[in-house]
Amino acid sequence: MFATKDISKSFGKLAALSKVSFEVEEKEIFGIAGPNGAGKSTLFNVITGIYPPTSGQIFFEGREITNYKPDQICHLGIARTFQIPTAFHTLSVYDNLRVGAIFGARRPHSADEVLELLGLEQVRDRPARNLDLYTTKLVMLGAALATDCKLLMLDEPMAGLSMVEIQNFLKIVRRINQEKGITIIIIEHLLDILISLTKRMLILSDGQVLYLGPSSGVAEDRRVVEVYLGGKGGNHAQR
């Protein structure tokens, strides 16, 4: 369904990504991890058209979408959330969802469907500025879903949440995948969470592919243990 081939991105002399290739199957939940500065968010930004790649190709549903603009990519059915909460604070929860539906050029009542799916009916008319972090993240997720996406990209959506909130969020992610058939790519620091959520994952280090394969094999991979668990990313293995 989705693939990158040898994606590289440089900012001046800094190589943020170097020949990153991976594939995601339809209806899969695919994980991406790595230490801080590994290039995870840069990869998302390249995929969604915020940054053009220096070299390489991006494919979605058999079509090359390299160098597409963000609005073009959204209209194809790819939506994302950002690591930093980006809800429109002066708008209500419902209007935030409607913005997603409009940006995705989808039917306005998709916002109502998402409101129910995420259990946000009780805060429908509340301004986003009055929400707690967990609910704000649900609104961000809802705005992406309201575009009627086929591929949902989540950039560290559980950062800052309590363990109870994380477990609730994971249930929602699984429900979106299983009931709606939406393919999901999720960036997450915590390997134990990704291992429980995904069957395959990509681990980046210094902009390069450190590991690509079954999630169950991550803990046994020597390079991951040395670079991620034992070194740069040791504090992110578990919460």
PDB file of C-alpha atoms in Angstrom, residues 38-224:
ATOM      1  CA  ALA A  38      17.265   9.791  14.683  1.00  0.00           C
ATOM      2  CA  GLY A  39      15.169  11.330  11.892  1.00  0.00           C
ATOM      3  CA  LYS A  40      11.727   9.976  12.726  1.00  0.00           C
ATOM      4  CA  SER A  41       9.752  13.214  12.482  1.00  0.00           C
ATOM      5  CA  THR A  42      11.837  14.331   9.504  1.00  0.00           C
ATOM      6  CA  LEU A  43      10.770  11.136   7.746  1.00  0.00           C
ATOM      7  CA  PHE A  44       7.114  11.964   8.446  1.00  0.00           C
ATOM      8  CA  ASN A  45       7.651  15.514   7.192  1.00  0.00           C
ATOM      9  CA  VAL A  46       9.160  14.240   3.948  1.00  0.00           C
ATOM     10  CA  ILE A  47       6.377  11.701   3.428  1.00  0.00           C
ATOM     11  CA  THR A  48       3.644  14.309   3.962  1.00  0.00           C
ATOM     12  CA  GLY A  49       5.200  16.930   1.705  1.00  0.00           C
ATOM     13  CA  ILE A  50       6.407  19.401   4.318  1.00  0.00           C
ATOM     14  CA  TYR A  51      10.002  18.829   3.211  1.00  0.00           C
ATOM     15  CA  PRO A  52      10.953  17.635  -0.279  1.00  0.00           C
ATOM     16  CA  PRO A  53      13.349  14.684  -0.212  1.00  0.00           C
ATOM     17  CA  THR A  54      16.895  15.285  -1.374  1.00  0.00           C
ATOM     18  CA  SER A  55      16.659  11.973  -3.205  1.00  0.00           C
ATOM     19  CA  GLY A  56      14.543   8.831  -3.237  1.00  0.00           C
ATOM     20  CA  GLN A  57      10.932   7.954  -4.011  1.00  0.00           C
ATOM     21  CA  ILE A  58       7.622   7.649  -2.162  1.00  0.00           C
ATOM     22  CA  PHE A  59       4.737   5.441  -3.315  1.00  0.00           C
ATOM     23  CA  PHE A  60       1.106   5.197  -2.199  1.00  0.00           C
ATOM     24  CA  GLU A  61      -1.379   2.721  -3.659  1.00  0.00           C
ATOM     25  CA  GLY A  62       0.869   2.113  -6.662  1.00  0.00           C
ATOM     26  CA  ARG A  63       1.329   5.810  -7.437  1.00  0.00           C
ATOM     27  CA  GLU A  64       4.541   7.745  -6.979  1.00  0.00           C
ATOM     28  CA  ILE A  65       3.828  10.746  -4.749  1.00  0.00           C
ATOM     29  CA  THR A  66       7.362  12.073  -4.327  1.00  0.00           C
ATOM     30  CA  ASN A  67       7.304  15.894  -4.126  1.00  0.00           C
ATOM     31  CA  TYR A  68       3.513  16.089  -3.771  1.00  0.00           C
ATOM     32  CA  LYS A  69       2.294  19.041  -1.696  1.00  0.00           C
ATOM     33  CA  PRO A  70       0.649  18.465   1.719  1.00  0.00           C
ATOM     34  CA  ASP A  71      -2.870  19.207   0.443  1.00  0.00           C
ATOM     35  CA  GLN A  72      -2.429  16.819  -2.492  1.00  0.00           C
ATOM     36  CA  ILE A  73      -1.225  14.093  -0.166  1.00  0.00           C
ATOM     37  CA  CYS A  74      -4.165  14.651   2.179  1.00  0.00           C
ATOM     38  CA  HIS A  75      -6.638  14.416  -0.689  1.00  0.00           C
ATOM     39  CA  LEU A  76      -5.114  11.074  -1.682  1.00  0.00           C
ATOM     40  CA  GLY A  77      -6.015   9.711   1.750  1.00  0.00           C
ATOM     41  CA  ILE A  78      -2.937  10.258   3.933  1.00  0.00           C
ATOM     42  CA  ALA A  79      -3.375  12.155   7.215  1.00  0.00           C
ATOM     43  CA  ARG A  80      -1.088  12.761  10.172  1.00  0.00           C
ATOM     44  CA  THR A  81      -0.838  14.145  13.667  1.00  0.00           C
ATOM     45  CA  PHE A  82       2.072  16.142  15.054  1.00  0.00           C
ATOM     46  CA  GLN A  83       4.213  15.583  18.118  1.00  0.00           C
ATOM     47  CA  ILE A  84       3.307  19.007  19.516  1.00  0.00           C
ATOM     48  CA  PRO A  85      -0.461  19.522  20.115  1.00  0.00           C
ATOM     49  CA  THR A  86      -1.817  21.517  17.177  1.00  0.00           C
ATOM     50  CA  ALA A  87      -5.548  21.861  17.827  1.00  0.00           C
ATOM     51  CA  PHE A  88      -7.159  25.221  17.026  1.00  0.00           C
ATOM     52  CA  HIS A  89      -7.519  26.521  20.589  1.00  0.00           C
ATOM     53  CA  THR A  90     -10.273  29.055  19.904  1.00  0.00           C
ATOM     54  CA  LEU A  91     -12.465  26.546  18.076  1.00  0.00           C
ATOM     55  CA  SER A  92     -14.725  23.980  19.679  1.00  0.00           C
ATOM     56  CA  VAL A  93     -13.919  20.291  19.581  1.00  0.00           C
ATOM     57  CA  TYR A  94     -16.543  19.781  16.893  1.00  0.00           C
ATOM     58  CA  ASP A  95     -15.251  22.628  14.740  1.00  0.00           C
ATOM     59  CA  ASN A  96     -11.719  21.235  14.975  1.00  0.00           C
ATOM     60  CA  LEU A  97     -13.046  17.994  13.512  1.00  0.00           C
ATOM     61  CA  ARG A  98     -14.908  19.882  10.803  1.00  0.00           C
ATOM     62  CA  VAL A  99     -11.666  21.608   9.803  1.00  0.00           C
ATOM     63  CA  GLY A 100     -10.170  18.179   9.216  1.00  0.00           C
ATOM     64  CA  ALA A 101     -13.143  17.123   7.116  1.00  0.00           C
ATOM     65  CA  ILE A 102     -12.996  20.294   5.025  1.00  0.00           C
ATOM     66  CA  PHE A 103      -9.222  20.107   4.530  1.00  0.00           C
ATOM     67  CA  GLY A 104      -9.584  16.537   3.374  1.00  0.00           C
ATOM     68  CA  ALA A 105     -12.348  17.594   0.953  1.00  0.00           C
ATOM     69  CA  ARG A 106     -14.695  15.076   2.574  1.00  0.00           C
ATOM     70  CA  ARG A 107     -18.325  15.222   3.635  1.00  0.00           C
ATOM     71  CA  PRO A 108     -18.858  17.535   6.642  1.00  0.00           C
ATOM     72  CA  HIS A 109     -20.836  14.954   8.614  1.00  0.00           C
ATOM     73  CA  SER A 110     -17.715  12.784   8.865  1.00  0.00           C
ATOM     74  CA  ALA A 111     -16.966  14.986  11.900  1.00  0.00           C
ATOM     75  CA  ASP A 112     -20.064  13.565  13.612  1.00  0.00           C
ATOM     76  CA  GLU A 113     -18.892  10.013  12.956  1.00  0.00           C
ATOM     77  CA  VAL A 114     -15.465  10.732  14.421  1.00  0.00           C
ATOM     78  CA  LEU A 115     -16.995  12.468  17.446  1.00  0.00           C
ATOM     79  CA  GLU A 116     -18.843   9.267  18.278  1.00  0.00           C
ATOM     80  CA  LEU A 117     -15.924   6.966  17.435  1.00  0.00           C
ATOM     81  CA  LEU A 118     -13.600   8.748  19.875  1.00  0.00           C
ATOM     82  CA  GLY A 119     -16.199   9.321  22.585  1.00  0.00           C
ATOM     83  CA  LEU A 120     -15.967  13.104  22.398  1.00  0.00           C
ATOM     84  CA  GLU A 121     -19.693  13.858  22.455  1.00  0.00           C
ATOM     85  CA  GLN A 122     -19.622  15.309  25.982  1.00  0.00           C
ATOM     86  CA  VAL A 123     -16.984  17.893  25.049  1.00  0.00           C
ATOM     87  CA  ARG A 124     -18.367  18.600  21.575  1.00  0.00           C
ATOM     88  CA  ASP A 125     -18.884  22.338  22.175  1.00  0.00           C
ATOM     89  CA  ARG A 126     -15.948  22.931  24.512  1.00  0.00           C
ATOM     90  CA  PRO A 127     -13.150  25.220  23.221  1.00  0.00           C
ATOM     91  CA  ALA A 128      -9.969  23.260  22.583  1.00  0.00           C
ATOM     92  CA  ARG A 129      -8.020  25.589  24.881  1.00  0.00           C
ATOM     93  CA  ASN A 130      -9.991  24.197  27.842  1.00  0.00           C
ATOM     94  CA  LEU A 131      -9.088  20.552  27.219  1.00  0.00           C
ATOM     95  CA  ASP A 132      -6.581  18.404  29.086  1.00  0.00           C
ATOM     96  CA  LEU A 133      -3.645  16.895  27.191  1.00  0.00           C
ATOM     97  CA  TYR A 134      -5.265  13.501  26.605  1.00  0.00           C
ATOM     98  CA  THR A 135      -8.449  14.979  25.172  1.00  0.00           C
ATOM     99  CA  THR A 136      -6.438  17.416  23.053  1.00  0.00           C
ATOM    100  CA  LYS A 137      -4.594  14.464  21.549  1.00  0.00           C
ATOM    101  CA  LEU A 138      -7.916  12.780  20.803  1.00  0.00           C
ATOM    102  CA  VAL A 139      -9.058  15.934  19.015  1.00  0.00           C
ATOM    103  CA  MET A 140      -5.855  15.933  16.944  1.00  0.00           C
ATOM    104  CA  LEU A 141      -6.469  12.290  16.114  1.00  0.00           C
ATOM    105  CA  GLY A 142     -10.085  13.057  15.272  1.00  0.00           C
ATOM    106  CA  ALA A 143      -9.182  15.899  12.918  1.00  0.00           C
ATOM    107  CA  ALA A 144      -6.925  13.516  11.008  1.00  0.00           C
ATOM    108  CA  LEU A 145      -9.615  10.828  10.886  1.00  0.00           C
ATOM    109  CA  ALA A 146     -12.211  13.340   9.691  1.00  0.00           C
ATOM    110  CA  THR A 147     -10.269  13.680   6.433  1.00  0.00           C
ATOM    111  CA  ASP A 148     -11.510  10.139   5.709  1.00  0.00           C
ATOM    112  CA  CYS A 149      -7.939   8.899   5.433  1.00  0.00           C
ATOM    113  CA  LYS A 150      -6.750   5.489   4.309  1.00  0.00           C
ATOM    114  CA  LEU A 151      -3.311   5.886   5.901  1.00  0.00           C
ATOM    115  CA  LEU A 152      -3.008   7.504   9.338  1.00  0.00           C
ATOM    116  CA  MET A 153       0.410   8.675  10.548  1.00  0.00           C
ATOM    117  CA  LEU A 154       0.800   9.323  14.280  1.00  0.00           C
ATOM    118  CA  ASP A 155       3.875  11.177  15.569  1.00  0.00           C
ATOM    119  CA  GLU A 156       4.447  10.211  19.222  1.00  0.00           C
ATOM    120  CA  PRO A 157       0.747  10.549  20.073  1.00  0.00           C
ATOM    121  CA  MET A 158       1.184   9.166  23.599  1.00  0.00           C
ATOM    122  CA  ALA A 159       3.995  11.471  24.750  1.00  0.00           C
ATOM    123  CA  GLY A 160       3.180  13.017  28.127  1.00  0.00           C
ATOM    124  CA  LEU A 161       0.258  10.699  28.893  1.00  0.00           C
ATOM    125  CA  SER A 162      -0.176   8.584  32.015  1.00  0.00           C
ATOM    126  CA  MET A 163      -0.087   4.794  31.770  1.00  0.00           C
ATOM    127  CA  VAL A 164      -3.886   4.645  32.078  1.00  0.00           C
ATOM    128  CA  GLU A 165      -4.265   7.199  29.289  1.00  0.00           C
ATOM    129  CA  ILE A 166      -1.744   5.301  27.152  1.00  0.00           C
ATOM    130  CA  GLN A 167      -3.724   2.078  27.519  1.00  0.00           C
ATOM    131  CA  ASN A 168      -6.936   3.889  26.584  1.00  0.00           C
ATOM    132  CA  PHE A 169      -5.251   5.475  23.577  1.00  0.00           C
ATOM    133  CA  LEU A 170      -3.911   2.091  22.437  1.00  0.00           C
ATOM    134  CA  LYS A 171      -7.435   0.659  22.558  1.00  0.00           C
ATOM    135  CA  ILE A 172      -8.625   3.489  20.323  1.00  0.00           C
ATOM    136  CA  VAL A 173      -5.774   2.957  17.849  1.00  0.00           C
ATOM    137  CA  ARG A 174      -6.565  -0.758  17.617  1.00  0.00           C
ATOM    138  CA  ARG A 175     -10.261  -0.001  17.156  1.00  0.00           C
ATOM    139  CA  ILE A 176      -9.544   2.442  14.320  1.00  0.00           C
ATOM    140  CA  ASN A 177      -7.407  -0.174  12.622  1.00  0.00           C
ATOM    141  CA  GLN A 178      -9.721  -3.139  13.126  1.00  0.00           C
ATOM    142  CA  GLU A 179     -13.156  -1.557  12.705  1.00  0.00           C
ATOM    143  CA  LYS A 180     -12.329   1.085  10.092  1.00  0.00           C
ATOM    144  CA  GLY A 181      -9.602  -0.825   8.256  1.00  0.00           C
ATOM    145  CA  ILE A 182      -7.280   2.186   8.369  1.00  0.00           C
ATOM    146  CA  THR A 183      -3.575   1.546   7.887  1.00  0.00           C
ATOM    147  CA  ILE A 184      -1.477   3.154  10.632  1.00  0.00           C
ATOM    148  CA  ILE A 185       2.160   4.213  10.918  1.00  0.00           C
ATOM    149  CA  ILE A 186       3.061   5.247  14.456  1.00  0.00           C
ATOM    150  CA  ILE A 187       6.212   6.839  15.846  1.00  0.00           C
ATOM    151  CA  GLU A 188       6.840   5.974  19.485  1.00  0.00           C
ATOM    152  CA  HIS A 189       9.896   6.119  21.759  1.00  0.00           C
ATOM    153  CA  LEU A 190       8.746   3.282  23.994  1.00  0.00           C
ATOM    154  CA  LEU A 191       9.642  -0.044  22.402  1.00  0.00           C
ATOM    155  CA  ASP A 192       7.472  -2.107  24.733  1.00  0.00           C
ATOM    156  CA  ILE A 193       4.418  -0.231  23.491  1.00  0.00           C
ATOM    157  CA  LEU A 194       5.341  -0.697  19.827  1.00  0.00           C
ATOM    158  CA  ILE A 195       6.085  -4.380  20.343  1.00  0.00           C
ATOM    159  CA  SER A 196       2.619  -4.885  21.852  1.00  0.00           C
ATOM    160  CA  LEU A 197       0.899  -2.851  19.125  1.00  0.00           C
ATOM    161  CA  THR A 198       2.705  -3.804  15.913  1.00  0.00           C
ATOM    162  CA  LYS A 199       3.966  -6.858  14.071  1.00  0.00           C
ATOM    163  CA  ARG A 200       6.712  -5.023  12.188  1.00  0.00           C
ATOM    164  CA  MET A 201       8.759  -1.946  12.867  1.00  0.00           C
ATOM    165  CA  LEU A 202      11.526   0.295  11.613  1.00  0.00           C
ATOM    166  CA  ILE A 203      14.193   1.655  13.937  1.00  0.00           C
ATOM    167  CA  LEU A 204      16.258   4.631  12.833  1.00  0.00           C
ATOM    168  CA  SER A 205      19.615   5.800  14.156  1.00  0.00           C
ATOM    169  CA  ASP A 206      21.412   8.886  12.839  1.00  0.00           C
ATOM    170  CA  GLY A 207      19.015   8.984   9.885  1.00  0.00           C
ATOM    171  CA  GLN A 208      19.752   5.435   8.776  1.00  0.00           C
ATOM    172  CA  VAL A 209      17.865   2.156   9.031  1.00  0.00           C
ATOM    173  CA  LEU A 210      19.116   0.337  12.116  1.00  0.00           C
ATOM    174  CA  TYR A 211      16.448  -2.367  12.125  1.00  0.00           C
ATOM    175  CA  LEU A 212      13.577  -3.366   9.854  1.00  0.00           C
ATOM    176  CA  GLY A 213      11.650  -6.500  10.632  1.00  0.00           C
ATOM    177  CA  PRO A 214       9.382  -8.295  13.103  1.00  0.00           C
ATOM    178  CA  SER A 215       8.647  -6.363  16.276  1.00  0.00           C
ATOM    179  CA  SER A 216       9.204  -9.547  18.256  1.00  0.00           C
ATOM    180  CA  GLY A 217      12.845  -9.637  17.146  1.00  0.00           C
ATOM    181  CA  VAL A 218      13.845  -6.138  18.241  1.00  0.00           C
ATOM    182  CA  ALA A 219      15.084  -7.037  21.719  1.00  0.00           C
ATOM    183  CA  GLU A 220      17.357  -9.759  20.311  1.00  0.00           C
ATOM    184  CA  ASP A 221      18.978  -7.572  17.658  1.00  0.00           C
ATOM    185  CA  ARG A 222      22.539  -6.735  18.723  1.00  0.00           C
ATOM    186  CA  ARG A 223      22.617  -3.370  16.952  1.00  0.00           C
ATOM    187  CA  VAL A 224      19.386  -2.250  18.580  1.00  0.00           C
TER     188      VAL A 224
END
